[in-house]
C-alpha positions as a Python dict, from the first residue, in 0.01 Angstrom:
ca = {
    (1, 'M'): (0, 0, 0),
    (2, 'T'): (-242, -170, -237),
    (3, 'H'): (-194, -542, -264),
    (4, 'P'): (-286, -760, -563),
    (5, 'G'): (-640, -884, -544),
    (6, 'E'): (-729, -673, -240),
    (7, 'I'): (-970, -384, -220),
    (8, 'S'): (-837, -176, 67),
    (9, 'R'): (-1071, -30, 326),
    (10, 'R'): (-973, 317, 209),
    (11, 'Q'): (-1064, 232, -150),
    (12, 'L'): (-1391, 75, -42),
    (13, 'I'): (-1489, 382, 159),
    (14, 'R'): (-1413, 608, -135),
    (15, 'R'): (-1623, 384, -356),
    (16, 'I'): (-1930, 412, -138),
    (17, 'G'): (-1897, 788, -120),
    (18, 'M'): (-1741, 855, 220),
    (19, 'T'): (-1557, 1167, 108),
    (20, 'A'): (-1657, 1531, 143),
    (21, 'F'): (-1822, 1708, -150),
    (22, 'V'): (-1967, 2034, -271),
    (23, 'A'): (-2242, 2012, -529),
    (24, 'G'): (-2418, 2309, -678),
    (25, 'P'): (-2794, 2327, -738),
    (26, 'G'): (-2900, 2062, -981),
    (27, 'A'): (-2555, 1908, -992),
    (28, 'G'): (-2673, 1573, -860),
    (29, 'L'): (-2432, 1286, -898),
    (30, 'L'): (-2257, 1454, -1190),
    (31, 'S'): (-2031, 1621, -937),
    (32, 'A'): (-2132, 1482, -600),
    (33, 'C'): (-1950, 1269, -352),
    (34, 'A'): (-2084, 1223, -1),
    (35, 'T'): (-1992, 1215, 363),
    (36, 'A'): (-2094, 925, 580),
    (37, 'G'): (-2234, 819, 912),
    (38, 'T'): (-2307, 1087, 1171),
    (39, 'G'): (-2115, 1338, 964),
    (40, 'G'): (-2399, 1404, 722),
    (41, 'E'): (-2419, 1109, 484),
    (42, 'P'): (-2707, 1173, 244),
    (43, 'A'): (-2998, 945, 315),
    (44, 'A'): (-3045, 673, 59),
    (45, 'A'): (-3356, 764, -137),
    (46, 'P'): (-3622, 498, -97),
    (47, 'S'): (-3685, 268, -389),
    (48, 'A'): (-3948, -1, -414),
    (49, 'S'): (-3824, -328, -273),
    (50, 'I'): (-3874, -622, -506),
    (51, 'P'): (-4082, -888, -329),
    (52, 'V'): (-3953, -1242, -293),
    (53, 'S'): (-4198, -1505, -419),
    (54, 'A'): (-4236, -1862, -300),
    (55, 'D'): (-4083, -1994, -623),
    (56, 'P'): (-3720, -2091, -541),
    (57, 'K'): (-3636, -2107, -912),
    (58, 'N'): (-3753, -1753, -982),
    (59, 'P'): (-3800, -1569, -652),
    (60, 'F'): (-3792, -1222, -808),
    (61, 'G'): (-4043, -1289, -1085),
    (62, 'V'): (-3803, -1237, -1374),
    (63, 'D'): (-3957, -1220, -1721),
    (64, 'A'): (-3726, -1389, -1971),
    (65, 'K'): (-3864, -1162, -2244),
    (66, 'T'): (-3705, -860, -2073),
    (67, 'P'): (-3342, -806, -2181),
    (68, 'L'): (-3066, -776, -1922),
    (69, 'E'): (-2777, -530, -1938),
    (70, 'V'): (-2449, -606, -1760),
    (71, 'V'): (-2153, -366, -1734),
    (72, 'I'): (-1822, -507, -1606),
    (73, 'F'): (-1502, -326, -1515),
    (74, 'S'): (-1236, -502, -1725),
    (75, 'G'): (-945, -465, -1486),
    (76, 'G'): (-736, -730, -1314),
    (77, 'Y'): (-1017, -983, -1321),
    (78, 'G'): (-1101, -924, -1686),
    (79, 'D'): (-1460, -983, -1795),
    (80, 'A'): (-1455, -1346, -1911),
    (81, 'Y'): (-1602, -1460, -1579),
    (82, 'A'): (-1912, -1255, -1657),
    (83, 'K'): (-1942, -1317, -2029),
    (84, 'E'): (-1853, -1687, -2029),
    (85, 'L'): (-1990, -1791, -1691),
    (86, 'H'): (-2239, -1575, -1506),
    (87, 'E'): (-2423, -1457, -1816),
    (88, 'E'): (-2440, -1813, -1947),
    (89, 'L'): (-2590, -1924, -1615),
    (90, 'Y'): (-2850, -1651, -1651),
    (91, 'K'): (-2934, -1760, -2005),
    (92, 'K'): (-2974, -2117, -1882),
    (93, 'A'): (-3207, -2005, -1603),
    (94, 'F'): (-3414, -1786, -1838),
    (95, 'P'): (-3405, -1941, -2188),
    (96, 'G'): (-3443, -1698, -2474),
    (97, 'V'): (-3330, -1393, -2281),
    (98, 'T'): (-3111, -1131, -2450),
    (99, 'I'): (-2809, -997, -2261),
    (100, 'K'): (-2619, -683, -2351),
    (101, 'H'): (-2262, -712, -2221),
    (102, 'T'): (-2025, -416, -2189),
    (103, 'A'): (-1667, -433, -2063),
    (104, 'T'): (-1492, -104, -1987),
    (105, 'Q'): (-1228, 62, -1774),
    (106, 'Q'): (-1415, 395, -1795),
    (107, 'I'): (-1701, 327, -1557),
    (108, 'G'): (-1753, 691, -1463),
    (109, 'T'): (-1718, 837, -1813),
    (110, 'Q'): (-1962, 590, -1963),
    (111, 'L'): (-2210, 538, -1681),
    (112, 'R'): (-2247, 870, -1500),
    (113, 'P'): (-2447, 1038, -1780),
    (114, 'R'): (-2666, 733, -1811),
    (115, 'F'): (-2753, 726, -1441),
    (116, 'V'): (-2835, 1097, -1455),
    (117, 'A'): (-3063, 1030, -1750),
    (118, 'G'): (-3236, 741, -1571),
    (119, 'D'): (-3090, 487, -1815),
    (120, 'A'): (-2891, 269, -1576),
    (121, 'P'): (-2765, -83, -1655),
    (122, 'D'): (-2927, -365, -1463),
    (123, 'V'): (-2596, -496, -1320),
    (124, 'L'): (-2286, -286, -1266),
    (125, 'N'): (-1943, -400, -1148),
    (126, 'N'): (-1845, -63, -1001),
    (127, 'S'): (-1468, -81, -985),
    (128, 'G'): (-1149, 81, -1107),
    (129, 'P'): (-1017, 439, -1092),
    (130, 'E'): (-1339, 581, -1239),
    (131, 'S'): (-1575, 395, -1008),
    (132, 'L'): (-1895, 582, -930),
    (133, 'D'): (-1982, 736, -594),
    (134, 'L'): (-2232, 484, -460),
    (135, 'A'): (-2353, 700, -173),
    (136, 'A'): (-2445, 973, -421),
    (137, 'L'): (-2622, 716, -640),
    (138, 'A'): (-2806, 584, -334),
    (139, 'A'): (-2910, 934, -229),
    (140, 'E'): (-3082, 979, -564),
    (141, 'G'): (-3253, 639, -556),
    (142, 'H'): (-3044, 475, -828),
    (143, 'L'): (-2945, 161, -634),
    (144, 'A'): (-3183, -130, -592),
    (145, 'D'): (-3244, -272, -246),
    (146, 'L'): (-3046, -597, -209),
    (147, 'A'): (-3227, -714, 104),
    (148, 'P'): (-3458, -932, -112),
    (149, 'L'): (-3147, -1092, -262),
    (150, 'F'): (-2998, -1172, 78),
    (151, 'D'): (-3333, -1306, 202),
    (152, 'A'): (-3403, -1516, -110),
    (153, 'P'): (-3355, -1893, -100),
    (154, 'S'): (-3008, -2007, -193),
    (155, 'I'): (-2978, -2177, -530),
    (156, 'D'): (-2773, -2460, -380),
    (157, 'D'): (-2995, -2516, -76),
    (158, 'P'): (-3339, -2349, -90),
    (159, 'A'): (-3379, -2422, 282),
    (160, 'K'): (-3112, -2159, 344),
    (161, 'K'): (-3128, -1789, 272),
    (162, 'V'): (-2857, -1647, 47),
    (163, 'R'): (-2720, -1444, 340),
    (164, 'D'): (-2658, -1767, 535),
    (165, 'T'): (-2423, -1897, 265),
    (166, 'L'): (-2193, -1594, 272),
    (167, 'T'): (-1916, -1469, 496),
    (168, 'P'): (-2083, -1224, 740),
    (169, 'A'): (-1870, -933, 617),
    (170, 'V'): (-2078, -926, 298),
    (171, 'V'): (-2396, -809, 469),
    (172, 'D'): (-2201, -592, 715),
    (173, 'N'): (-2046, -400, 424),
    (174, 'A'): (-2356, -396, 200),
    (175, 'K'): (-2508, -101, 379),
    (176, 'I'): (-2525, 263, 282),
    (177, 'N'): (-2707, 459, 551),
    (178, 'G'): (-2856, 139, 689),
    (179, 'R'): (-2982, -14, 366),
    (180, 'D'): (-2840, -316, 179),
    (181, 'L'): (-2733, -168, -154),
    (182, 'V'): (-2388, -309, -239),
    (183, 'L'): (-2265, -663, -300),
    (184, 'N'): (-1892, -712, -236),
    (185, 'Y'): (-1789, -1032, -412),
    (186, 'T'): (-1425, -1114, -338),
    (187, 'V'): (-1239, -1181, -15),
    (188, 'S'): (-892, -1150, 130),
    (189, 'H'): (-767, -1301, 455),
    (190, 'R'): (-543, -1139, 713),
    (191, 'S'): (-388, -1359, 977),
    (192, 'L'): (-56, -1529, 1051),
    (193, 'W'): (111, -1696, 754),
    (194, 'Y'): (369, -1975, 764),
    (195, 'N'): (556, -2237, 557),
    (196, 'A'): (353, -2558, 566),
    (197, 'K'): (642, -2759, 418),
    (198, 'L'): (875, -2649, 698),
    (199, 'F'): (621, -2751, 962),
    (200, 'Q'): (578, -3086, 793),
    (201, 'S'): (951, -3149, 774),
    (202, 'K'): (993, -3063, 1143),
    (203, 'G'): (687, -3254, 1257),
    (204, 'W'): (541, -2936, 1408),
    (205, 'S'): (171, -2874, 1465),
    (206, 'L'): (3, -2534, 1456),
    (207, 'P'): (-22, -2389, 1807),
    (208, 'T'): (-382, -2346, 1921),
    (209, 'T'): (-306, -2184, 2259),
    (210, 'W'): (-64, -1910, 2363),
    (211, 'A'): (129, -2161, 2573),
    (212, 'E'): (178, -2380, 2265),
    (213, 'F'): (274, -2070, 2066),
    (214, 'T'): (552, -1975, 2307),
    (215, 'A'): (667, -2338, 2339),
    (216, 'L'): (708, -2349, 1962),
    (217, 'G'): (903, -2024, 1989),
    (218, 'E'): (1152, -2192, 2219),
    (219, 'E'): (1189, -2490, 1986),
    (220, 'A'): (1229, -2271, 1679),
    (221, 'R'): (1489, -2055, 1853),
    (222, 'R'): (1703, -2363, 1918),
    (223, 'E'): (1708, -2410, 1541),
    (224, 'G'): (1793, -2047, 1472),
    (225, 'I'): (1445, -1947, 1354),
    (226, 'L'): (1242, -1651, 1479),
    (227, 'L'): (892, -1732, 1596),
    (228, 'F'): (753, -1406, 1462),
    (229, 'A'): (846, -1090, 1270),
    (230, 'Y'): (677, -801, 1097),
    (231, 'P'): (817, -520, 878),
    (232, 'G'): (908, -211, 1076),
    (233, 'Q'): (928, -7, 755),
    (234, 'K'): (653, 25, 492),
    (235, 'G'): (435, -222, 677),
    (236, 'P'): (419, -168, 1054),
    (237, 'Y'): (41, -147, 1016),
    (238, 'Y'): (51, -524, 953),
    (239, 'Q'): (124, -557, 1324),
    (240, 'L'): (-135, -293, 1415),
    (241, 'W'): (-392, -503, 1230),
    (242, 'N'): (-261, -812, 1409),
    (243, 'V'): (-307, -654, 1752),
    (244, 'L'): (-658, -534, 1665),
    (245, 'Y'): (-761, -878, 1539),
    (246, 'T'): (-613, -1039, 1848),
    (247, 'A'): (-820, -802, 2062),
    (248, 'A'): (-1131, -912, 1870),
    (249, 'K'): (-1033, -1275, 1926),
    (250, 'I'): (-1015, -1205, 2300),
    (251, 'G'): (-1308, -972, 2349),
    (252, 'G'): (-1523, -1020, 2041),
    (253, 'N'): (-1569, -790, 1742),
    (254, 'Q'): (-1712, -521, 1971),
    (255, 'A'): (-1352, -436, 2067),
    (256, 'I'): (-1287, -320, 1708),
    (257, 'I'): (-1632, -169, 1658),
    (258, 'D'): (-1580, 51, 1966),
    (259, 'V'): (-1243, 167, 1833),
    (260, 'D'): (-1402, 255, 1498),
    (261, 'N'): (-1688, 440, 1668),
    (262, 'L'): (-1449, 644, 1886),
    (263, 'V'): (-1617, 509, 2198),
    (264, 'D'): (-1470, 653, 2517),
    (265, 'N'): (-1180, 440, 2646),
    (266, 'A'): (-1215, 187, 2362),
    (267, 'W'): (-835, 163, 2335),
    (268, 'N'): (-811, 98, 2709),
    (269, 'S'): (-1039, -205, 2700),
    (270, 'E'): (-919, -523, 2868),
    (271, 'A'): (-915, -702, 2533),
    (272, 'M'): (-687, -439, 2383),
    (273, 'R'): (-461, -448, 2689),
    (274, 'Q'): (-427, -825, 2676),
    (275, 'A'): (-365, -823, 2300),
    (276, 'I'): (-86, -566, 2294),
    (277, 'T'): (75, -711, 2608),
    (278, 'A'): (83, -1060, 2458),
    (279, 'W'): (244, -946, 2133),
    (280, 'V'): (501, -722, 2303),
    (281, 'E'): (607, -1023, 2510),
    (282, 'I'): (642, -1231, 2193),
    (283, 'Q'): (859, -964, 2033),
    (284, 'T'): (1070, -931, 2349),
    (285, 'K'): (1131, -1304, 2387),
    (286, 'Y'): (1133, -1429, 2028),
    (287, 'G'): (1174, -1129, 1797),
    (288, 'N'): (1470, -945, 1646),
    (289, 'K'): (1492, -566, 1651),
    (290, 'A'): (1677, -573, 1319),
    (291, 'Y'): (1341, -627, 1151),
    (292, 'F'): (1231, -277, 1251),
    (293, 'G'): (1465, -158, 975),
    (294, 'L'): (1322, -388, 705),
    (295, 'D'): (1031, -327, 471),
    (296, 'H'): (761, -580, 388),
    (297, 'T'): (941, -733, 88),
    (298, 'Q'): (1267, -778, 280),
    (299, 'T'): (1083, -937, 572),
    (300, 'Q'): (890, -1167, 340),
    (301, 'I'): (1217, -1276, 180),
    (302, 'K'): (1346, -1365, 527),
    (303, 'Q'): (1041, -1584, 577),
    (304, 'L'): (1094, -1751, 239),
    (305, 'Q'): (1444, -1835, 365),
    (306, 'N'): (1290, -2001, 673),
    (307, 'E'): (1433, -1742, 909),
    (308, 'V'): (1083, -1649, 1035),
    (309, 'L'): (800, -1886, 1127),
    (310, 'F'): (494, -1661, 1147),
    (311, 'Y'): (431, -1339, 959),
    (312, 'P'): (116, -1123, 996),
    (313, 'T'): (-16, -1030, 653),
    (314, 'G'): (-295, -1098, 404),
    (315, 'S'): (-363, -1357, 136),
    (316, 'W'): (-214, -1130, -129),
    (317, 'V'): (133, -1228, -4),
    (318, 'E'): (141, -1551, -206),
    (319, 'N'): (97, -1370, -536),
    (320, 'E'): (321, -1086, -423),
    (321, 'M'): (613, -1325, -360),
    (322, 'A'): (542, -1576, -638),
    (323, 'K'): (863, -1497, -828),
    (324, 'D'): (1080, -1534, -518),
    (325, 'K'): (915, -1835, -355),
    (326, 'P'): (1141, -2144, -353),
    (327, 'D'): (1009, -2495, -410),
    (328, 'N'): (1050, -2583, -43),
    (329, 'F'): (810, -2309, 68),
    (330, 'E'): (431, -2346, 74),
    (331, 'Y'): (220, -2060, 206),
    (332, 'A'): (-54, -2150, 455),
    (333, 'I'): (-270, -1952, 695),
    (334, 'A'): (-265, -1996, 1072),
    (335, 'P'): (-542, -1861, 1297),
    (336, 'I'): (-437, -1654, 1597),
    (337, 'P'): (-391, -1893, 1893),
    (338, 'D'): (-617, -1863, 2197),
    (339, 'V'): (-464, -1591, 2413),
    (340, 'T'): (-675, -1672, 2720),
    (341, 'A'): (-895, -1961, 2825),
    (342, 'A'): (-1194, -1728, 2798),
    (343, 'D'): (-1145, -1578, 2451),
    (344, 'A'): (-1479, -1462, 2310),
    (345, 'M'): (-1403, -1615, 1970),
    (346, 'P'): (-1289, -1978, 1938),
    (347, 'Y'): (-964, -2097, 1788),
    (348, 'G'): (-1005, -2094, 1411),
    (349, 'A'): (-1163, -1749, 1394),
    (350, 'I'): (-995, -1550, 1118),
    (351, 'Q'): (-1028, -1209, 960),
    (352, 'V'): (-1197, -1196, 622),
    (353, 'G'): (-1216, -873, 421),
    (354, 'V'): (-1448, -815, 126),
    (355, 'G'): (-1428, -607, -190),
    (356, 'E'): (-1505, -574, -564),
    (357, 'N'): (-1856, -434, -552),
    (358, 'F'): (-2161, -497, -766),
    (359, 'V'): (-2488, -303, -767),
    (360, 'V'): (-2826, -332, -937),
    (361, 'G'): (-2976, -26, -1107),
    (362, 'A'): (-3308, 54, -939),
    (363, 'K'): (-3410, 259, -1244),
    (364, 'G'): (-3283, 9, -1497),
    (365, 'K'): (-3516, -176, -1728),
    (366, 'N'): (-3483, -508, -1543),
    (367, 'P'): (-3394, -478, -1171),
    (368, 'Q'): (-3560, -815, -1109),
    (369, 'G'): (-3316, -968, -1354),
    (370, 'G'): (-3031, -782, -1185),
    (371, 'L'): (-3112, -945, -851),
    (372, 'A'): (-3142, -1285, -1017),
    (373, 'Y'): (-2804, -1235, -1183),
    (374, 'L'): (-2637, -1159, -850),
    (375, 'R'): (-2809, -1462, -696),
    (376, 'L'): (-2653, -1679, -968),
    (377, 'M'): (-2315, -1520, -896),
    (378, 'L'): (-2363, -1628, -533),
    (379, 'S'): (-2433, -1989, -622),
    (380, 'K'): (-2148, -2233, -572),
    (381, 'E'): (-2130, -2287, -947),
    (382, 'G'): (-2106, -1914, -1013),
    (383, 'A'): (-1855, -1853, -736),
    (384, 'R'): (-1641, -2158, -811),
    (385, 'G'): (-1620, -2061, -1176),
    (386, 'F'): (-1512, -1709, -1084),
    (387, 'T'): (-1233, -1850, -870),
    (388, 'E'): (-1121, -2083, -1147),
    (389, 'K'): (-1105, -1799, -1397),
    (390, 'T'): (-949, -1533, -1173),
    (391, 'Q'): (-761, -1732, -905),
    (392, 'N'): (-944, -1524, -644),
    (393, 'L'): (-1174, -1637, -366),
    (394, 'T'): (-1533, -1520, -337),
    (395, 'V'): (-1757, -1451, -41),
    (396, 'V'): (-1950, -1778, -91),
    (397, 'N'): (-1861, -2029, 178),
    (398, 'G'): (-1742, -2366, 42),
    (399, 'A'): (-1741, -2255, -321),
    (400, 'A'): (-1368, -2320, -368),
    (401, 'E'): (-1397, -2691, -285),
    (402, 'G'): (-1249, -2897, -566),
    (403, 'V'): (-1085, -2598, -735),
    (404, 'N'): (-716, -2625, -819),
    (405, 'L'): (-590, -2324, -624),
    (406, 'P'): (-245, -2211, -517),
    (407, 'A'): (-162, -2370, -183),
    (408, 'G'): (-195, -2052, 21),
    (409, 'L'): (-528, -1957, -130),
    (410, 'M'): (-661, -2309, -71),
    (411, 'S'): (-544, -2289, 288),
    (412, 'A'): (-730, -1961, 331),
    (413, 'A'): (-1046, -2104, 172),
    (414, 'R'): (-1042, -2401, 409),
    (415, 'A'): (-982, -2175, 706),
    (416, 'Q'): (-1274, -1954, 606),
    (417, 'D'): (-1504, -2253, 565),
    (418, 'K'): (-1396, -2392, 903),
    (419, 'A'): (-1443, -2057, 1073),
    (420, 'G'): (-1803, -2038, 951),
    (421, 'Q'): (-1963, -1742, 1129),
    (422, 'N'): (-1659, -1685, 1352),
    (423, 'I'): (-1519, -1410, 1135),
    (424, 'I'): (-1313, -1124, 1276),
    (425, 'T'): (-1432, -791, 1141),
    (426, 'E'): (-1219, -535, 962),
    (427, 'A'): (-1112, -221, 1144),
    (428, 'R'): (-1264, 66, 950),
    (429, 'F'): (-1089, 360, 1116),
    (430, 'E'): (-803, 300, 873),
    (431, 'G'): (-1009, 481, 612),
    (432, 'W'): (-1239, 684, 835),
    (433, 'Y'): (-965, 851, 1042),
    (434, 'K'): (-635, 828, 857),
    (435, 'E'): (-456, 1048, 1110),
    (436, 'L'): (-541, 801, 1386),
    (437, 'F'): (-440, 500, 1179),
    (438, 'D'): (-109, 656, 1073),
    (439, 'Y'): (-35, 745, 1434),
    (440, 'G'): (-108, 386, 1535),
    (441, 'S'): (130, 261, 1266),
    (442, 'E'): (404, 475, 1421),
    (443, 'Q'): (324, 386, 1781),
    (444, 'I'): (315, 11, 1716),
    (445, 'N'): (686, 19, 1634),
    (446, 'V'): (758, 219, 1948),
    (447, 'V'): (581, -24, 2180),
    (448, 'M'): (700, -340, 2005),
    (449, 'A'): (1059, -213, 2030),
    (450, 'G'): (1014, -171, 2405),
    (451, 'R'): (1055, 207, 2406),
    (452, 'I'): (717, 251, 2579),
    (453, 'T'): (500, 12, 2781),
    (454, 'P'): (180, -146, 2649),
    (455, 'E'): (-14, 76, 2890),
    (456, 'K'): (152, 388, 2748),
    (457, 'F'): (78, 272, 2394),
    (458, 'L'): (-291, 236, 2477),
    (459, 'A'): (-296, 572, 2655),
    (460, 'N'): (-134, 740, 2355),
    (461, 'M'): (-382, 580, 2115),
    (462, 'Q'): (-676, 677, 2333),
    (463, 'K'): (-559, 1039, 2354),
    (464, 'K'): (-523, 1055, 1976),
    (465, 'A'): (-871, 901, 1935),
    (466, 'D'): (-1012, 1154, 2180),
    (467, 'D'): (-850, 1437, 1983),
    (468, 'V'): (-1008, 1310, 1662),
    (469, 'K'): (-1345, 1279, 1835),
    (470, 'K'): (-1326, 1640, 1959),
    (471, 'D'): (-1219, 1777, 1621),
    (472, 'D'): (-1528, 1925, 1458),
    (473, 'A'): (-1345, 1942, 1126),
    (474, 'V'): (-1330, 1562, 1112),
    (475, 'T'): (-1641, 1390, 979),
    (476, 'K'): (-1755, 1128, 1229),
    (477, 'Q'): (-1882, 789, 1117),
    (478, 'T'): (-2038, 497, 1298),
    (479, 'R'): (-2104, 129, 1251),
    (480, 'S'): (-2331, -112, 1435),
    (481, 'Q'): (-2155, -437, 1350),
}
């Protein structure tokens, strides 16, 4: 399912070229896609890295006499944020500069021939159904190295590097074959969601420990409210995500990284065991098996009717249910409570996913200007303006302060700012190994319904992961963080 405002992991992987391809001699990126990781991803062709100077106002040595070309995918976000905001910031930084602005929904049709001809735009918002294969572009040296951007001084605080002002997922997901080549600009948040107005009316506080979580379950049950529910139909993977993120909360992000990398016995780790056991106990004590027959919309309606306290989903839910949301319901995000006293990640850690990618053309006429443009996008002014125009959060920490956002989105922004560097990583096997993810989405219902034990669930998942690992027909991929 694709949710409003969210770039799914599967979409993101396709966009950076992690799909098999056959390209004839001389075909280049006209017909090429690419495989990734250990399965034969084409090495990103080296391109000269633009040095960072000591001048915090112009670290890339931009010449204002050199025009800048910007191409924006005019989809759900439109292109006003670029034309009326980011490009104006660039003109202010480099007076007299000329900017060519193009908005299109035909990224591939319009841009592929230009890249082949060595006539790339300086900034490209590579999005939409015709988005270009970035791994193929990287393999042919068409993408500029973004490491200088991440290492440049921040516009808002030159004492900080740009990378230190962003959610960590940005740099984690910037890489193609180990090099920083892609900037993902927007974020979504997956965690537990609840009705802040209900909590206020009841005088309830968010539980920070598992003991407080179960105590609230007892109190809610006395009032006829379920502590927790997830959709058993068309959304059981919401709970699979929830278990994975809980495992990362307990054992650190390595628990998810090992699952993604098909590490031996990754599913049998202690963190995974504690996570699935804790959630099965919650379902057994405070859940309702009737929800296994409901889809995501039906379950979300139940929450809007205050029949469910906590629901595991992403920040798209507020927009998804906007037409059905009553006045007495206010979406807010709740971090996963501490499961043990020794959780690797503190209370307040949340999952943040990134998407909507931008690249700089290494063979464009002004790659220095392209890096400067992205740096302006990553200023608080540039990011705040984007949020105001699109009602979507960016990867820049603190940039949404003072913006009039929907309640749920504001809650997510505050939670992200509070989490700081304590961000739970995304599980990437959803896109890398669809067979494994789909199997997990089936098995999560089986274990949550009590038809198998948590130990059997983990054993089943490990066997399936082992089968995928042994299957030479499946392209293997790896991640380091």
